[in-house]
Amino acid sequence: MAFEGLAERLQGTLQKIKGKGKVSEADVKEMMREVRYALLEADVNLKVVKEFVKNVSDRAVGQDVMKSLTPGQQVVKIVKDELTELMGGEQSQISFSSRPPTVIMMVGLQGAGKTTTTGKLANILRKKYNKKPLLVAADIYRPAAVQQLQTIGKQLSLPVFALGTDISPVEIVKQAMEQAKEEHHDVVIIDTAGRLHIDETLMQELKDIRAIKEPDEVFLVVDAMTGQDAVNVANNFNDAIGITGVVLTKLDGDTRGGAALSIRSVTQKPIKFVGMGEKMDALEPFHPERMASRILGMGDMMSLIEKAQANVDEERAKELEEKFRTQSFTFDDFLEQIGQVKQMGPLDEILKMLPGAGKIKGLENAKVDEKQMDRVEAIIYSMTTQEKTTPEIINGPRKKRIAKGSGTSIQDINRLLKQFEDMKKMMKQMTNMQQKGKKKMKMPGLDSLFK
Ligand SMILES: Nc1nc2c(ncn2[C@@H]2O[C@H](COP(=O)(O)OP(=O)(O)OP(=O)(O)O)[C@@H](O)[C@H]2O)c(=O)[nH]1
Ligand SMILES: [Mg+2]
């Protein structure tokens, strides 16, 4: 899980100051020492850390905090605001050309994820923006690079422009632009070659491609796992050819976070997307505020809801919303949820998006494997209709019967009953939170699930 160490340390540190009715300068100093350490440990650029610490400190010992009724919480909010700012503040959108086709160039070092991201991005452009992209295979150097893009194109049913490897990338791109015009493609995404290190030939070639038609976006693709090196790479590419944004890949791995937190501040270029896996739907727009919220254990309800909305149909979501509200959620609904959760992705990732999830005992080690889910399903299938709707009636003899029927143990039944109760409680909390938050926060999307 990305950011794990950083999240843990920051949350631990903030926990100490959160409940304080009074926050002294010494408290802030103490806290910031730990924050500084946590950031450096996460491989955040030293200059960035210094500036961050200064900004938070200045605001945290300011008049507003001292006068506030909840200074501890105020400080936590400042940390969150500054983290958000550090990652760029607002979400950065794609710039489209007013005179199509929009040209997007993918650049970066070898193995960063350019080719994969080209496919993922085209997929998003088609799905969410209704665009008709053309993918261009301009990497003539790495063996099978052209085929790789063609395979991705086939998989997504998207056209790939390729001329083999005996022709220069500049010529390929020129001809691709012609074809895009003829076939009315409104976006052209150019997959360029990577190098092990930044070198003059690579840069010159990229400059030559750039010169054919000024791209609307030059996306630098960098591997988040490379930490501060990613920041250096970004700086070098930006100086040499000029980039417009960054795609941070492999954020699904256990990166410490240094790149995500430093890149924007060092290069002044926004992170536009993050890669969350190898599959073609594993690219997400980067939301600084949501990311800050996730790092600080405040959850990421927005992403969770969006994920849910992508998998749940509208009608059913409305029904569930009503059930959450009236607390009439049954084991049948639970069963259905399990099915949907299975579709949403790894459960431990999803649970981490819940506010305060980090504090639920044992959750960090929750490895809910398919087998366990199957067991839960078997137990529910062994319940009578009445048991499913009013689990309170499940007494000793009933438990015995269910255990026998599902090939599980009484302990398994007890555990599930407890989980079900906890889940109901959590839903109640979420519903309450939403109602309270309504006046203060604007959370579009959330409304449709929890009214
Ligand atoms: N886990 C994970 N793997 C990724 C992600 N993005 C790319 N990869 C993997 O990283 C490897 C390299 O990806 P490519 O897209 O071929 O990288 P490239 O930059 O085009 O590489 P070159 O063309 O050799 O320069 C592949 O195995 C991808 O599946 C991501 O977000 N998460
Ligand atoms: Mg490639």
Short mmCIF file of C-alpha atoms and ligand atoms in Angstrom, two decimals:
data_model
loop_
_atom_site.label_atom_id
_atom_site.label_comp_id
_atom_site.label_asym_id
_atom_site.label_seq_id
_atom_site.Cartn_x
_atom_site.Cartn_y
_atom_site.Cartn_z
CA MET A 1 0.00 0.00 0.00
CA ALA A 2 1.35 3.38 -1.03
CA PHE A 3 2.19 5.95 1.63
CA GLU A 4 1.79 3.45 4.43
CA GLY A 5 4.71 4.52 6.60
CA LEU A 6 4.08 8.21 6.07
CA ALA A 7 0.38 7.86 6.80
CA GLU A 8 1.04 5.95 9.97
CA ARG A 9 3.55 8.45 11.29
CA LEU A 10 1.60 11.55 10.40
CA GLN A 11 -1.59 10.15 11.84
CA GLY A 12 0.19 9.17 15.03
CA THR A 13 1.67 12.62 15.39
CA LEU A 14 -1.55 14.45 14.66
CA GLN A 15 -3.50 12.21 17.02
CA LYS A 16 -1.48 13.64 19.88
CA ILE A 17 -2.32 17.24 19.10
CA LYS A 18 -5.86 16.73 17.84
CA GLY A 19 -7.73 16.73 21.14
CA LYS A 20 -5.77 19.55 22.72
CA GLY A 21 -7.79 22.44 24.08
CA LYS A 22 -4.69 24.59 24.01
CA VAL A 23 -1.82 24.43 21.58
CA SER A 24 1.41 26.10 22.62
CA GLU A 25 4.30 27.03 20.42
CA ALA A 26 6.23 24.21 22.03
CA ASP A 27 3.50 21.74 21.05
CA VAL A 28 3.68 22.88 17.45
CA LYS A 29 7.45 22.65 17.45
CA GLU A 30 7.35 19.16 18.83
CA MET A 31 4.75 18.10 16.30
CA MET A 32 6.63 19.62 13.41
CA ARG A 33 9.80 17.84 14.37
CA GLU A 34 7.96 14.55 13.94
CA VAL A 35 6.24 15.68 10.75
CA ARG A 36 9.59 16.67 9.31
CA TYR A 37 11.01 13.30 10.15
CA ALA A 38 8.06 11.47 8.65
CA LEU A 39 8.36 13.40 5.38
CA LEU A 40 12.09 12.85 5.07
CA GLU A 41 11.58 9.18 5.77
CA ALA A 42 9.06 9.09 2.93
CA ASP A 43 11.79 10.40 0.64
CA VAL A 44 10.31 13.85 0.17
CA ASN A 45 12.71 16.44 -1.21
CA LEU A 46 14.55 18.30 1.56
CA LYS A 47 13.72 21.74 0.27
CA VAL A 48 10.07 20.82 0.00
CA VAL A 49 10.07 19.49 3.55
CA LYS A 50 11.63 22.68 4.89
CA GLU A 51 9.11 24.86 3.18
CA PHE A 52 6.21 22.69 4.24
CA VAL A 53 7.31 22.72 7.87
CA LYS A 54 7.71 26.48 7.78
CA ASN A 55 4.29 27.06 6.23
CA VAL A 56 2.50 24.83 8.69
CA SER A 57 4.41 26.21 11.67
CA ASP A 58 3.69 29.81 10.71
CA ARG A 59 0.01 29.16 10.41
CA ALA A 60 -0.25 26.85 13.41
CA VAL A 61 1.14 29.35 15.89
CA GLY A 62 -0.90 32.14 14.38
CA GLN A 63 -3.69 34.07 16.02
CA ASP A 64 -6.50 32.11 14.37
CA VAL A 65 -5.45 28.85 15.93
CA MET A 66 -4.82 30.26 19.38
CA LYS A 67 -8.20 31.94 19.44
CA SER A 68 -10.08 28.99 18.00
CA LEU A 69 -12.19 26.80 20.26
CA THR A 70 -10.63 23.62 18.91
CA PRO A 71 -6.99 24.50 18.33
CA GLY A 72 -5.89 20.88 18.05
CA GLN A 73 -8.28 20.19 15.22
CA GLN A 74 -7.39 23.49 13.65
CA VAL A 75 -3.77 22.41 13.44
CA VAL A 76 -4.77 19.13 11.82
CA LYS A 77 -6.75 21.08 9.26
CA ILE A 78 -3.74 23.27 8.50
CA VAL A 79 -1.60 20.20 7.89
CA LYS A 80 -4.22 18.84 5.53
CA ASP A 81 -4.55 22.14 3.67
CA GLU A 82 -0.81 22.46 3.24
CA LEU A 83 -0.46 18.86 2.10
CA THR A 84 -3.15 19.51 -0.47
CA GLU A 85 -1.38 22.67 -1.58
CA LEU A 86 1.89 20.79 -1.82
CA MET A 87 0.35 18.37 -4.27
CA GLY A 88 -1.08 21.14 -6.40
CA GLY A 89 -4.26 22.27 -4.67
CA GLU A 90 -6.88 21.84 -7.31
CA GLN A 91 -7.27 18.87 -9.60
CA SER A 92 -5.54 19.61 -12.90
CA GLN A 93 -7.59 19.00 -16.03
CA ILE A 94 -6.46 17.92 -19.48
CA SER A 95 -5.97 20.82 -21.90
CA PHE A 96 -7.79 20.18 -25.13
CA SER A 97 -7.02 22.08 -28.28
CA SER A 98 -9.65 24.43 -29.60
CA ARG A 99 -8.57 23.21 -33.02
CA PRO A 100 -8.57 19.40 -32.95
CA PRO A 101 -6.82 17.12 -32.96
CA THR A 102 -5.48 17.60 -29.46
CA VAL A 103 -1.94 16.23 -29.39
CA ILE A 104 -0.70 14.45 -26.29
CA MET A 105 2.90 13.30 -26.15
CA MET A 106 4.01 10.66 -23.68
CA VAL A 107 7.63 10.88 -22.58
CA GLY A 108 9.78 9.32 -19.89
CA LEU A 109 12.49 6.87 -18.98
CA GLN A 110 12.46 3.19 -19.92
CA GLY A 111 9.86 1.11 -18.18
CA ALA A 112 8.11 4.04 -16.53
CA GLY A 113 4.77 3.03 -18.02
CA LYS A 114 4.44 5.21 -21.14
CA THR A 115 2.96 2.58 -23.43
CA THR A 116 0.57 1.21 -20.83
CA THR A 117 -0.50 4.72 -19.87
CA THR A 118 -1.06 5.62 -23.52
CA GLY A 119 -3.70 2.89 -23.65
CA LYS A 120 -5.22 3.75 -20.29
CA LEU A 121 -5.43 7.43 -21.17
CA ALA A 122 -7.04 6.73 -24.54
CA ASN A 123 -9.56 4.59 -22.71
CA ILE A 124 -10.45 7.44 -20.34
CA LEU A 125 -10.62 9.95 -23.20
CA ARG A 126 -13.07 7.77 -25.04
CA LYS A 127 -15.17 6.78 -22.04
CA LYS A 128 -15.33 10.01 -20.06
CA TYR A 129 -14.70 12.65 -22.70
CA ASN A 130 -16.34 11.03 -25.67
CA LYS A 131 -13.19 11.44 -27.76
CA LYS A 132 -12.03 9.46 -30.72
CA PRO A 133 -8.32 8.90 -30.03
CA LEU A 134 -5.60 7.68 -32.35
CA LEU A 135 -2.61 5.99 -30.72
CA VAL A 136 0.76 6.48 -32.41
CA ALA A 137 3.56 3.92 -32.12
CA ALA A 138 6.66 6.13 -32.24
CA ASP A 139 9.04 3.88 -30.33
CA ILE A 140 11.11 2.18 -33.02
CA TYR A 141 13.95 1.16 -30.72
CA ARG A 142 12.77 -1.26 -28.07
CA PRO A 143 12.05 -4.66 -29.58
CA ALA A 144 8.33 -5.34 -29.83
CA ALA A 145 7.39 -1.86 -28.64
CA VAL A 146 5.17 -1.36 -31.68
CA GLN A 147 3.46 -4.71 -31.18
CA GLN A 148 2.93 -3.90 -27.50
CA LEU A 149 0.93 -0.81 -28.41
CA GLN A 150 -0.92 -2.69 -31.13
CA THR A 151 -1.92 -5.36 -28.63
CA ILE A 152 -3.20 -2.70 -26.26
CA GLY A 153 -5.11 -1.09 -29.12
CA LYS A 154 -6.73 -4.39 -30.00
CA GLN A 155 -7.63 -5.04 -26.42
CA LEU A 156 -9.39 -1.67 -26.21
CA SER A 157 -10.66 -1.71 -29.79
CA LEU A 158 -8.82 1.53 -30.48
CA PRO A 159 -6.89 2.29 -33.67
CA VAL A 160 -3.08 2.35 -33.56
CA PHE A 161 -1.02 4.13 -36.18
CA ALA A 162 2.19 2.19 -36.85
CA LEU A 163 4.72 2.12 -39.69
CA GLY A 164 7.09 -0.46 -38.31
CA THR A 165 10.62 0.34 -37.18
CA ASP A 166 12.50 1.21 -40.37
CA ILE A 167 11.30 4.76 -40.46
CA SER A 168 12.08 7.67 -38.19
CA PRO A 169 9.75 8.56 -35.31
CA VAL A 170 9.46 12.08 -36.71
CA GLU A 171 8.20 10.72 -40.03
CA ILE A 172 5.78 8.36 -38.22
CA VAL A 173 4.28 11.23 -36.27
CA LYS A 174 3.99 13.43 -39.36
CA GLN A 175 2.05 10.76 -41.22
CA ALA A 176 -0.02 9.98 -38.14
CA MET A 177 -1.15 13.61 -38.01
CA GLU A 178 -2.29 13.37 -41.63
CA GLN A 179 -4.24 10.22 -40.92
CA ALA A 180 -5.80 11.74 -37.80
CA LYS A 181 -7.12 14.60 -39.92
CA GLU A 182 -8.45 12.33 -42.61
CA GLU A 183 -10.17 10.02 -40.15
CA HIS A 184 -11.38 12.83 -37.87
CA HIS A 185 -9.62 11.77 -34.73
CA ASP A 186 -9.93 14.52 -32.15
CA VAL A 187 -7.04 13.30 -29.98
CA VAL A 188 -3.65 11.93 -30.99
CA ILE A 189 -1.58 10.23 -28.30
CA ILE A 190 2.06 9.66 -29.16
CA ASP A 191 3.91 6.84 -27.41
CA THR A 192 7.61 7.68 -27.57
CA ALA A 193 10.69 5.65 -26.79
CA GLY A 194 12.26 5.54 -23.35
CA ARG A 195 15.93 5.45 -22.43
CA LEU A 196 17.69 4.11 -19.41
CA HIS A 197 19.08 7.54 -18.72
CA ILE A 198 18.34 10.95 -20.06
CA ASP A 199 20.59 11.45 -23.06
CA GLU A 200 21.07 13.99 -25.78
CA THR A 201 19.80 11.79 -28.63
CA LEU A 202 16.57 11.02 -26.79
CA MET A 203 15.97 14.66 -26.02
CA GLN A 204 16.73 15.77 -29.56
CA GLU A 205 14.30 13.23 -30.97
CA LEU A 206 11.59 14.36 -28.58
CA LYS A 207 12.26 17.97 -29.54
CA ASP A 208 11.94 17.07 -33.21
CA ILE A 209 8.61 15.32 -32.59
CA ARG A 210 7.48 18.28 -30.54
CA ALA A 211 8.27 20.60 -33.40
CA ILE A 212 5.90 18.88 -35.86
CA LYS A 213 2.84 20.28 -34.19
CA GLU A 214 2.97 21.94 -30.80
CA PRO A 215 1.47 19.34 -28.43
CA ASP A 216 -1.33 20.44 -26.13
CA GLU A 217 0.05 18.19 -23.45
CA VAL A 218 3.47 16.68 -22.89
CA PHE A 219 2.97 14.13 -20.15
CA LEU A 220 6.02 12.90 -18.34
CA VAL A 221 5.39 9.38 -17.14
CA VAL A 222 7.35 8.52 -14.00
CA ASP A 223 7.49 5.53 -11.75
CA ALA A 224 6.39 6.53 -8.24
CA MET A 225 8.58 3.80 -6.77
CA THR A 226 11.70 5.73 -7.78
CA GLY A 227 11.05 8.40 -5.15
CA GLN A 228 13.23 11.47 -5.40
CA ASP A 229 14.83 10.21 -8.59
CA ALA A 230 11.46 10.77 -10.21
CA VAL A 231 11.73 14.41 -9.21
CA ASN A 232 15.16 14.74 -10.82
CA VAL A 233 13.91 13.08 -13.97
CA ALA A 234 10.97 15.47 -14.05
CA ASN A 235 13.28 18.44 -13.67
CA ASN A 236 15.57 17.24 -16.44
CA PHE A 237 12.79 16.53 -18.90
CA ASN A 238 11.16 19.82 -18.10
CA ASP A 239 14.36 21.77 -18.66
CA ALA A 240 15.17 19.93 -21.88
CA ILE A 241 11.85 19.74 -23.68
CA GLY A 242 9.22 21.28 -21.42
CA ILE A 243 6.48 19.15 -19.93
CA THR A 244 2.91 20.14 -19.12
CA GLY A 245 2.08 17.52 -16.54
CA VAL A 246 3.10 14.33 -14.83
CA VAL A 247 1.60 10.86 -14.74
CA LEU A 248 2.75 9.02 -11.66
CA THR A 249 2.58 5.27 -12.24
CA LYS A 250 2.75 2.27 -9.94
CA LEU A 251 1.09 4.02 -7.06
CA ASP A 252 -0.52 0.68 -6.34
CA GLY A 253 2.84 -0.56 -5.11
CA ASP A 254 4.28 0.29 -1.73
CA THR A 255 5.88 3.57 -2.67
CA ARG A 256 6.79 5.80 0.23
CA GLY A 257 5.27 8.86 -1.33
CA GLY A 258 8.28 11.08 -1.94
CA ALA A 259 7.59 11.60 -5.63
CA ALA A 260 3.90 12.40 -5.21
CA LEU A 261 4.68 14.97 -2.54
CA SER A 262 7.69 16.64 -4.14
CA ILE A 263 7.13 16.74 -7.89
CA ARG A 264 4.64 19.55 -8.05
CA SER A 265 6.54 21.77 -5.70
CA VAL A 266 9.92 21.23 -7.36
CA THR A 267 8.88 21.34 -11.01
CA GLN A 268 5.75 23.49 -10.77
CA LYS A 269 4.08 20.95 -13.05
CA PRO A 270 0.89 19.25 -11.87
CA ILE A 271 0.39 15.53 -11.41
CA LYS A 272 -2.51 14.88 -13.75
CA PHE A 273 -3.04 11.16 -13.41
CA VAL A 274 -1.91 8.28 -11.25
CA GLY A 275 -1.45 4.69 -12.37
CA MET A 276 -2.98 2.22 -9.95
CA GLY A 277 -2.27 -1.09 -11.62
CA GLU A 278 -1.44 -2.91 -14.81
CA LYS A 279 -4.97 -3.18 -16.13
CA MET A 280 -6.35 -0.80 -18.72
CA ASP A 281 -8.83 0.80 -16.31
CA ALA A 282 -6.21 1.45 -13.64
CA LEU A 283 -5.58 5.14 -14.33
CA GLU A 284 -7.18 7.81 -12.15
CA PRO A 285 -7.25 11.60 -12.23
CA PHE A 286 -5.12 12.95 -9.43
CA HIS A 287 -7.01 14.79 -6.69
CA PRO A 288 -4.60 16.52 -4.28
CA GLU A 289 -7.21 17.05 -1.61
CA ARG A 290 -8.43 13.48 -1.65
CA MET A 291 -4.88 12.21 -1.53
CA ALA A 292 -4.08 14.43 1.46
CA SER A 293 -7.21 13.19 3.14
CA ARG A 294 -6.23 9.61 2.52
CA ILE A 295 -2.71 10.10 3.85
CA LEU A 296 -4.08 11.64 7.03
CA GLY A 297 -6.55 8.81 7.55
CA MET A 298 -9.56 11.02 7.00
CA GLY A 299 -10.70 8.67 4.31
CA ASP A 300 -11.51 9.32 0.72
CA MET A 301 -15.26 9.07 0.58
CA MET A 302 -15.43 10.74 -2.80
CA SER A 303 -13.29 8.15 -4.53
CA LEU A 304 -15.06 5.39 -2.68
CA ILE A 305 -18.45 6.63 -3.80
CA GLU A 306 -17.25 7.11 -7.37
CA LYS A 307 -15.90 3.58 -7.39
CA ALA A 308 -19.20 2.34 -6.02
CA GLN A 309 -21.19 4.34 -8.53
CA ALA A 310 -19.20 2.87 -11.37
CA ASN A 311 -20.18 -0.60 -10.22
CA VAL A 312 -23.66 -0.17 -8.80
CA ASP A 313 -26.64 0.63 -10.91
CA GLU A 314 -28.57 3.79 -10.04
CA GLU A 315 -31.82 2.16 -9.01
CA ARG A 316 -30.15 -0.27 -6.69
CA ALA A 317 -28.00 2.49 -5.19
CA LYS A 318 -31.15 4.43 -4.30
CA GLU A 319 -32.64 1.40 -2.59
CA LEU A 320 -29.47 0.80 -0.62
CA GLU A 321 -29.30 4.41 0.38
CA GLU A 322 -32.77 4.08 1.86
CA LYS A 323 -31.71 0.94 3.68
CA PHE A 324 -28.62 2.60 5.12
CA ARG A 325 -30.77 5.42 6.37
CA THR A 326 -33.50 3.32 7.91
CA GLN A 327 -31.08 0.71 9.21
CA SER A 328 -33.03 -2.05 7.52
CA PHE A 329 -30.00 -3.53 5.84
CA THR A 330 -30.25 -7.34 5.81
CA PHE A 331 -27.94 -10.27 5.18
CA ASP A 332 -29.37 -10.50 1.69
CA ASP A 333 -28.13 -6.98 1.01
CA PHE A 334 -24.86 -7.95 2.60
CA LEU A 335 -24.57 -10.85 0.21
CA GLU A 336 -25.20 -8.55 -2.70
CA GLN A 337 -22.62 -6.11 -1.36
CA ILE A 338 -20.03 -8.85 -1.19
CA GLY A 339 -20.64 -9.55 -4.85
CA GLN A 340 -20.24 -5.91 -5.72
CA VAL A 341 -17.21 -5.39 -3.54
CA LYS A 342 -15.56 -8.30 -5.30
CA GLN A 343 -15.98 -6.37 -8.52
CA MET A 344 -14.61 -3.14 -7.09
CA GLY A 345 -11.14 -4.44 -6.41
CA PRO A 346 -9.01 -5.54 -3.48
CA LEU A 347 -11.05 -5.07 -0.33
CA ASP A 348 -8.24 -3.80 1.85
CA GLU A 349 -7.65 -0.93 -0.59
CA ILE A 350 -11.32 -0.04 -0.55
CA LEU A 351 -11.62 -0.16 3.22
CA LYS A 352 -8.72 2.21 3.54
CA MET A 353 -10.77 4.89 1.87
CA LEU A 354 -13.20 4.94 4.79
CA PRO A 355 -12.70 7.80 7.25
CA GLY A 356 -10.91 6.54 10.34
CA ALA A 357 -10.47 3.13 8.79
CA GLY A 358 -6.84 3.17 9.84
CA LYS A 359 -7.96 3.12 13.43
CA ILE A 360 -10.20 0.09 13.16
CA LYS A 361 -8.29 -2.63 14.95
CA GLY A 362 -6.87 -5.29 12.74
CA LEU A 363 -8.00 -3.64 9.54
CA GLU A 364 -4.49 -2.90 8.41
CA ASN A 365 -3.87 -6.63 8.35
CA ALA A 366 -7.22 -7.46 6.85
CA LYS A 367 -6.42 -9.70 3.98
CA VAL A 368 -9.88 -10.66 2.90
CA ASP A 369 -9.23 -13.39 0.44
CA GLU A 370 -11.73 -14.92 -1.90
CA LYS A 371 -11.96 -18.06 0.24
CA GLN A 372 -13.07 -16.08 3.23
CA MET A 373 -15.69 -14.33 1.17
CA ASP A 374 -16.90 -17.66 -0.11
CA ARG A 375 -17.24 -18.88 3.47
CA VAL A 376 -19.29 -15.84 4.37
CA GLU A 377 -21.50 -16.43 1.37
CA ALA A 378 -21.99 -20.07 2.37
CA ILE A 379 -23.03 -19.04 5.87
CA ILE A 380 -25.59 -16.57 4.58
CA TYR A 381 -26.96 -19.12 2.13
CA SER A 382 -27.54 -21.44 5.08
CA MET A 383 -29.73 -18.91 6.88
CA THR A 384 -33.49 -18.86 6.71
CA THR A 385 -35.21 -15.79 5.29
CA GLN A 386 -36.21 -14.72 8.76
CA GLU A 387 -32.67 -15.09 10.04
CA LYS A 388 -31.38 -12.96 7.22
CA THR A 389 -33.71 -10.08 7.96
CA THR A 390 -33.67 -10.31 11.78
CA PRO A 391 -30.29 -11.74 12.76
CA GLU A 392 -31.14 -11.08 16.43
CA ILE A 393 -33.05 -14.34 16.51
CA ILE A 394 -29.97 -16.39 15.68
CA ASN A 395 -29.50 -18.26 18.98
CA GLY A 396 -27.33 -21.23 19.93
CA PRO A 397 -29.25 -24.02 18.17
CA ARG A 398 -29.67 -21.88 15.04
CA LYS A 399 -25.96 -21.15 14.97
CA LYS A 400 -25.28 -24.87 15.20
CA ARG A 401 -27.59 -25.56 12.29
CA ILE A 402 -26.11 -22.79 10.13
CA ALA A 403 -22.58 -23.93 10.88
CA LYS A 404 -23.46 -27.46 9.88
CA GLY A 405 -25.23 -26.34 6.75
CA SER A 406 -22.35 -24.17 5.58
CA GLY A 407 -19.53 -26.40 6.69
CA THR A 408 -18.19 -23.74 9.06
CA SER A 409 -17.89 -23.37 12.83
CA ILE A 410 -19.95 -21.56 15.47
CA GLN A 411 -17.00 -19.19 15.79
CA ASP A 412 -17.30 -18.33 12.10
CA ILE A 413 -20.98 -17.57 12.59
CA ASN A 414 -20.30 -15.39 15.62
CA ARG A 415 -17.62 -13.51 13.78
CA LEU A 416 -19.90 -12.80 10.85
CA LEU A 417 -22.74 -11.65 13.11
CA LYS A 418 -20.34 -9.28 14.82
CA GLN A 419 -19.02 -7.99 11.49
CA PHE A 420 -22.55 -7.39 10.32
CA GLU A 421 -23.34 -5.36 13.44
CA ASP A 422 -20.12 -3.36 13.04
CA MET A 423 -20.91 -2.68 9.45
CA LYS A 424 -24.35 -1.39 10.37
CA LYS A 425 -22.79 0.86 12.97
CA MET A 426 -20.30 2.18 10.48
CA MET A 427 -23.05 2.94 8.02
CA LYS A 428 -24.94 4.82 10.68
CA GLN A 429 -21.83 6.85 11.41
CA MET A 430 -21.35 7.59 7.76
CA THR A 431 -24.95 8.66 7.38
CA ASN A 432 -24.73 10.92 10.42
CA MET A 433 -21.48 12.38 9.25
CA GLN A 434 -22.97 13.17 5.91
CA GLN A 435 -25.93 14.89 7.50
CA LYS A 436 -23.74 16.94 9.79
CA GLY A 437 -21.32 17.75 7.03
CA LYS A 438 -24.06 18.87 4.71
CA LYS A 439 -24.20 22.41 5.99
CA LYS A 440 -20.49 22.98 5.85
CA MET A 441 -19.16 20.85 3.06
CA LYS A 442 -20.22 20.56 -0.48
CA MET A 443 -19.88 16.97 -1.50
CA PRO A 444 -21.51 16.29 -4.82
CA GLY A 445 -22.00 12.66 -5.56
CA LEU A 446 -22.17 11.72 -1.91
CA ASP A 447 -25.66 13.11 -1.80
CA SER A 448 -26.92 10.54 -4.22
CA LEU A 449 -25.90 7.68 -1.97
CA PHE A 450 -26.54 9.03 1.48
CA LYS A 451 -29.38 11.49 1.64
N1 LIG B 1 1.61 -2.08 -10.97
C1 LIG B 1 1.66 -1.23 -11.98
N2 LIG B 1 2.35 -1.54 -13.09
C2 LIG B 1 2.38 -0.65 -14.09
C3 LIG B 1 1.70 0.59 -14.02
N3 LIG B 1 1.94 1.24 -15.18
C4 LIG B 1 2.72 0.45 -15.93
N4 LIG B 1 3.00 -0.71 -15.29
C5 LIG B 1 3.83 -1.83 -15.73
O1 LIG B 1 5.15 -1.39 -15.94
C6 LIG B 1 5.75 -2.12 -16.98
C7 LIG B 1 6.33 -1.18 -18.03
O2 LIG B 1 5.28 -0.50 -18.67
P1 LIG B 1 5.38 0.09 -20.14
O3 LIG B 1 4.10 0.79 -20.41
O4 LIG B 1 5.82 -0.93 -21.11
O5 LIG B 1 6.53 1.15 -19.91
P2 LIG B 1 7.23 2.08 -21.00
O6 LIG B 1 7.54 3.36 -20.33
O7 LIG B 1 6.43 2.14 -22.23
O8 LIG B 1 8.57 1.27 -21.24
P3 LIG B 1 9.60 1.44 -22.50
O9 LIG B 1 8.78 1.48 -23.74
O10 LIG B 1 10.47 0.24 -22.43
O11 LIG B 1 10.36 2.69 -22.27
C8 LIG B 1 4.67 -3.02 -17.55
O12 LIG B 1 4.81 -4.30 -17.01
C9 LIG B 1 3.40 -2.40 -17.06
O13 LIG B 1 2.35 -3.31 -16.92
C10 LIG B 1 0.98 0.90 -12.82
O14 LIG B 1 0.38 1.96 -12.64
N5 LIG B 1 0.99 -0.04 -11.83
MG MG B 2 6.92 1.76 -24.21
#
